[in-house]
Amino acid sequence: MESPPDRRLIELLQRFVMATDRYVETAGAGHGMHRTDLNALSVVMRTEQEGQAPTASNLSAVLNLSSPATTALLNRLAASGHITRERNDDDRRVVRIRSTASAAQDGQAMFTALATELGEVIARFDPAERLVLTRFMADASAAVDRATGSHRPETT
């Protein structure tokens, strides 16, 4: 059974998620972008940092979008100058998605204030506390992913 502090922590996590959703909606709207656009750019940039470039099907799976919705999303991002599509030389059927300098600039403009505010909060914790917080956030994110998987329809 959950203790009151555990319940309070879960409530605070829910509030944090709702607050970040509002921030993303507001920041994105100021740049003519939808939350899904920003989530897609985040996936593209994170994948690029890992030394890869995602495909449309990668994005579709990560964002839980249909193929037509993914195509519309990529068309919006390409039209706004935030991504390019590149064909693989080895297999011309493979199209990789890459972010542009414009995406990085707009992302910085939208998220610097949030990064600054969160950075100030994080700075209040000592290094040992930060390690615990980091472990908690990683484990909490994995728990959300597992819970999300429990709601996906089974395919036969």
mmCIF file of C-alpha atoms in Angstrom:
data_model
loop_
_atom_site.group_PDB
_atom_site.id
_atom_site.type_symbol
_atom_site.label_atom_id
_atom_site.label_comp_id
_atom_site.label_asym_id
_atom_site.label_seq_id
_atom_site.Cartn_x
_atom_site.Cartn_y
_atom_site.Cartn_z
ATOM 1 C CA MET A 1 0.000 0.000 0.000
ATOM 2 C CA GLU A 2 1.237 3.494 -0.846
ATOM 3 C CA SER A 3 2.238 5.707 2.027
ATOM 4 C CA PRO A 4 1.091 9.363 2.035
ATOM 5 C CA PRO A 5 4.615 10.584 1.054
ATOM 6 C CA ASP A 6 4.630 8.145 -1.887
ATOM 7 C CA ARG A 7 1.207 9.386 -2.978
ATOM 8 C CA ARG A 8 2.416 12.983 -2.647
ATOM 9 C CA LEU A 9 5.464 12.230 -4.808
ATOM 10 C CA ILE A 10 3.287 10.689 -7.516
ATOM 11 C CA GLU A 11 0.967 13.720 -7.386
ATOM 12 C CA LEU A 12 3.984 16.022 -7.731
ATOM 13 C CA LEU A 13 5.237 14.019 -10.709
ATOM 14 C CA GLN A 14 1.818 14.373 -12.329
ATOM 15 C CA ARG A 15 1.921 18.136 -11.711
ATOM 16 C CA PHE A 16 5.432 18.298 -13.195
ATOM 17 C CA VAL A 17 4.291 16.450 -16.328
ATOM 18 C CA MET A 18 1.296 18.757 -16.702
ATOM 19 C CA ALA A 19 3.473 21.845 -16.163
ATOM 20 C CA THR A 20 6.001 20.708 -18.769
ATOM 21 C CA ASP A 21 3.161 19.927 -21.192
ATOM 22 C CA ARG A 22 1.868 23.487 -20.738
ATOM 23 C CA TYR A 23 5.366 24.876 -21.257
ATOM 24 C CA VAL A 24 5.879 22.881 -24.453
ATOM 25 C CA GLU A 25 2.441 23.879 -25.766
ATOM 26 C CA THR A 26 3.102 27.560 -25.039
ATOM 27 C CA ALA A 27 6.681 27.627 -26.337
ATOM 28 C CA GLY A 28 5.748 25.661 -29.442
ATOM 29 C CA ALA A 29 2.740 27.841 -30.219
ATOM 30 C CA GLY A 30 4.994 30.884 -30.117
ATOM 31 C CA HIS A 31 7.009 29.301 -32.940
ATOM 32 C CA GLY A 32 4.079 27.853 -34.874
ATOM 33 C CA MET A 33 4.865 24.304 -33.782
ATOM 34 C CA HIS A 34 2.741 21.591 -32.233
ATOM 35 C CA ARG A 35 3.879 19.421 -29.316
ATOM 36 C CA THR A 36 4.223 16.422 -31.647
ATOM 37 C CA ASP A 37 6.559 18.471 -33.867
ATOM 38 C CA LEU A 38 8.726 19.268 -30.854
ATOM 39 C CA ASN A 39 8.678 15.672 -29.655
ATOM 40 C CA ALA A 40 9.758 14.509 -33.107
ATOM 41 C CA LEU A 41 12.612 17.012 -33.213
ATOM 42 C CA SER A 42 13.689 15.884 -29.768
ATOM 43 C CA VAL A 43 13.817 12.261 -30.952
ATOM 44 C CA VAL A 44 15.735 13.222 -34.109
ATOM 45 C CA MET A 45 18.280 15.297 -32.183
ATOM 46 C CA ARG A 46 18.742 12.700 -29.437
ATOM 47 C CA THR A 47 19.222 9.973 -32.053
ATOM 48 C CA GLU A 48 21.745 12.168 -33.892
ATOM 49 C CA GLN A 49 23.655 12.662 -30.628
ATOM 50 C CA GLU A 50 23.883 8.870 -30.415
ATOM 51 C CA GLY A 51 25.482 8.811 -33.880
ATOM 52 C CA GLN A 52 22.419 7.766 -35.897
ATOM 53 C CA ALA A 53 19.659 9.395 -37.895
ATOM 54 C CA PRO A 54 16.144 7.993 -37.531
ATOM 55 C CA THR A 55 13.856 6.879 -40.310
ATOM 56 C CA ALA A 56 10.189 7.765 -40.608
ATOM 57 C CA SER A 57 9.278 4.325 -39.265
ATOM 58 C CA ASN A 58 11.573 4.877 -36.240
ATOM 59 C CA LEU A 59 9.757 8.141 -35.483
ATOM 60 C CA SER A 60 6.379 6.544 -36.051
ATOM 61 C CA ALA A 61 7.160 3.828 -33.493
ATOM 62 C CA VAL A 62 8.665 6.148 -30.859
ATOM 63 C CA LEU A 63 5.886 8.745 -31.169
ATOM 64 C CA ASN A 64 3.121 6.135 -31.575
ATOM 65 C CA LEU A 65 1.890 7.689 -34.825
ATOM 66 C CA SER A 66 0.342 6.122 -37.900
ATOM 67 C CA SER A 67 2.268 6.242 -41.179
ATOM 68 C CA PRO A 68 0.023 8.998 -42.617
ATOM 69 C CA ALA A 69 0.369 11.079 -39.417
ATOM 70 C CA THR A 70 4.152 10.627 -39.501
ATOM 71 C CA THR A 71 4.262 11.718 -43.144
ATOM 72 C CA ALA A 72 2.212 14.833 -42.346
ATOM 73 C CA LEU A 73 4.492 15.573 -39.386
ATOM 74 C CA LEU A 74 7.643 15.231 -41.493
ATOM 75 C CA ASN A 75 6.131 17.383 -44.236
ATOM 76 C CA ARG A 76 5.451 20.145 -41.664
ATOM 77 C CA LEU A 77 8.959 19.928 -40.240
ATOM 78 C CA ALA A 78 10.541 19.963 -43.702
ATOM 79 C CA ALA A 79 8.386 22.905 -44.813
ATOM 80 C CA SER A 80 9.395 24.866 -41.710
ATOM 81 C CA GLY A 81 13.066 24.124 -42.396
ATOM 82 C CA HIS A 82 13.579 22.036 -39.244
ATOM 83 C CA ILE A 83 14.490 18.727 -40.897
ATOM 84 C CA THR A 84 15.903 17.338 -44.094
ATOM 85 C CA ARG A 85 15.319 13.904 -45.566
ATOM 86 C CA GLU A 86 18.379 12.083 -46.863
ATOM 87 C CA ARG A 87 18.509 8.878 -48.853
ATOM 88 C CA ASN A 88 21.001 6.230 -47.840
ATOM 89 C CA ASP A 89 23.617 5.569 -50.526
ATOM 90 C CA ASP A 90 23.633 1.828 -49.803
ATOM 91 C CA ASP A 91 19.860 1.416 -49.986
ATOM 92 C CA ARG A 92 18.044 4.260 -51.762
ATOM 93 C CA ARG A 93 14.754 3.132 -50.181
ATOM 94 C CA VAL A 94 16.002 4.164 -46.716
ATOM 95 C CA VAL A 95 15.320 7.800 -45.895
ATOM 96 C CA ARG A 96 17.042 9.235 -42.828
ATOM 97 C CA ILE A 97 15.694 12.289 -41.006
ATOM 98 C CA ARG A 98 18.202 14.954 -39.966
ATOM 99 C CA SER A 99 17.688 18.137 -37.971
ATOM 100 C CA THR A 100 18.830 21.492 -39.325
ATOM 101 C CA ALA A 101 20.597 24.463 -37.769
ATOM 102 C CA SER A 102 17.197 26.188 -37.736
ATOM 103 C CA ALA A 103 15.816 23.419 -35.508
ATOM 104 C CA ALA A 104 18.689 23.879 -33.065
ATOM 105 C CA GLN A 105 18.242 27.661 -33.027
ATOM 106 C CA ASP A 106 14.489 27.475 -32.512
ATOM 107 C CA GLY A 107 14.912 24.779 -29.867
ATOM 108 C CA GLN A 108 17.374 26.967 -27.996
ATOM 109 C CA ALA A 109 15.012 29.927 -28.212
ATOM 110 C CA MET A 110 12.116 27.860 -26.901
ATOM 111 C CA PHE A 111 13.848 25.908 -24.151
ATOM 112 C CA THR A 112 16.586 28.152 -22.738
ATOM 113 C CA ALA A 113 14.231 29.614 -20.136
ATOM 114 C CA LEU A 114 13.129 26.164 -19.006
ATOM 115 C CA ALA A 115 16.708 24.859 -18.904
ATOM 116 C CA THR A 116 17.777 27.886 -16.866
ATOM 117 C CA GLU A 117 14.951 27.477 -14.345
ATOM 118 C CA LEU A 118 15.483 23.736 -13.981
ATOM 119 C CA GLY A 119 19.242 24.254 -13.764
ATOM 120 C CA GLU A 120 18.725 26.564 -10.799
ATOM 121 C CA VAL A 121 16.601 23.932 -9.074
ATOM 122 C CA ILE A 122 19.127 21.168 -9.759
ATOM 123 C CA ALA A 123 21.979 23.346 -8.472
ATOM 124 C CA ARG A 124 20.352 23.362 -5.021
ATOM 125 C CA PHE A 125 21.132 19.661 -4.615
ATOM 126 C CA ASP A 126 24.541 18.301 -3.704
ATOM 127 C CA PRO A 127 26.274 15.824 -6.061
ATOM 128 C CA ALA A 128 25.106 12.757 -4.109
ATOM 129 C CA GLU A 129 21.486 13.969 -4.203
ATOM 130 C CA ARG A 130 21.788 14.616 -7.941
ATOM 131 C CA LEU A 131 22.885 11.016 -8.467
ATOM 132 C CA VAL A 132 19.780 9.814 -6.624
ATOM 133 C CA LEU A 133 17.557 12.191 -8.615
ATOM 134 C CA THR A 134 19.164 11.071 -11.865
ATOM 135 C CA ARG A 135 18.622 7.407 -11.000
ATOM 136 C CA PHE A 136 15.033 8.154 -9.985
ATOM 137 C CA MET A 137 14.247 10.012 -13.223
ATOM 138 C CA ALA A 138 15.792 7.251 -15.360
ATOM 139 C CA ASP A 139 13.876 4.563 -13.464
ATOM 140 C CA ALA A 140 10.649 6.609 -13.514
ATOM 141 C CA SER A 141 10.927 7.123 -17.286
ATOM 142 C CA ALA A 142 11.485 3.393 -17.795
ATOM 143 C CA ALA A 143 8.459 2.662 -15.583
ATOM 144 C CA VAL A 144 6.287 4.955 -17.720
ATOM 145 C CA ASP A 145 7.531 3.188 -20.860
ATOM 146 C CA ARG A 146 6.664 -0.205 -19.347
ATOM 147 C CA ALA A 147 3.209 1.027 -18.310
ATOM 148 C CA THR A 148 2.656 2.450 -21.795
ATOM 149 C CA GLY A 149 3.500 -0.942 -23.281
ATOM 150 C CA SER A 150 0.815 -2.566 -21.150
ATOM 151 C CA HIS A 151 -1.803 -0.461 -22.953
ATOM 152 C CA ARG A 152 -0.714 -1.237 -26.501
ATOM 153 C CA PRO A 153 -3.029 -3.544 -28.406
ATOM 154 C CA GLU A 154 -1.665 -7.003 -29.091
ATOM 155 C CA THR A 155 -0.915 -7.824 -32.692
ATOM 156 C CA THR A 156 -1.350 -11.266 -34.148
#
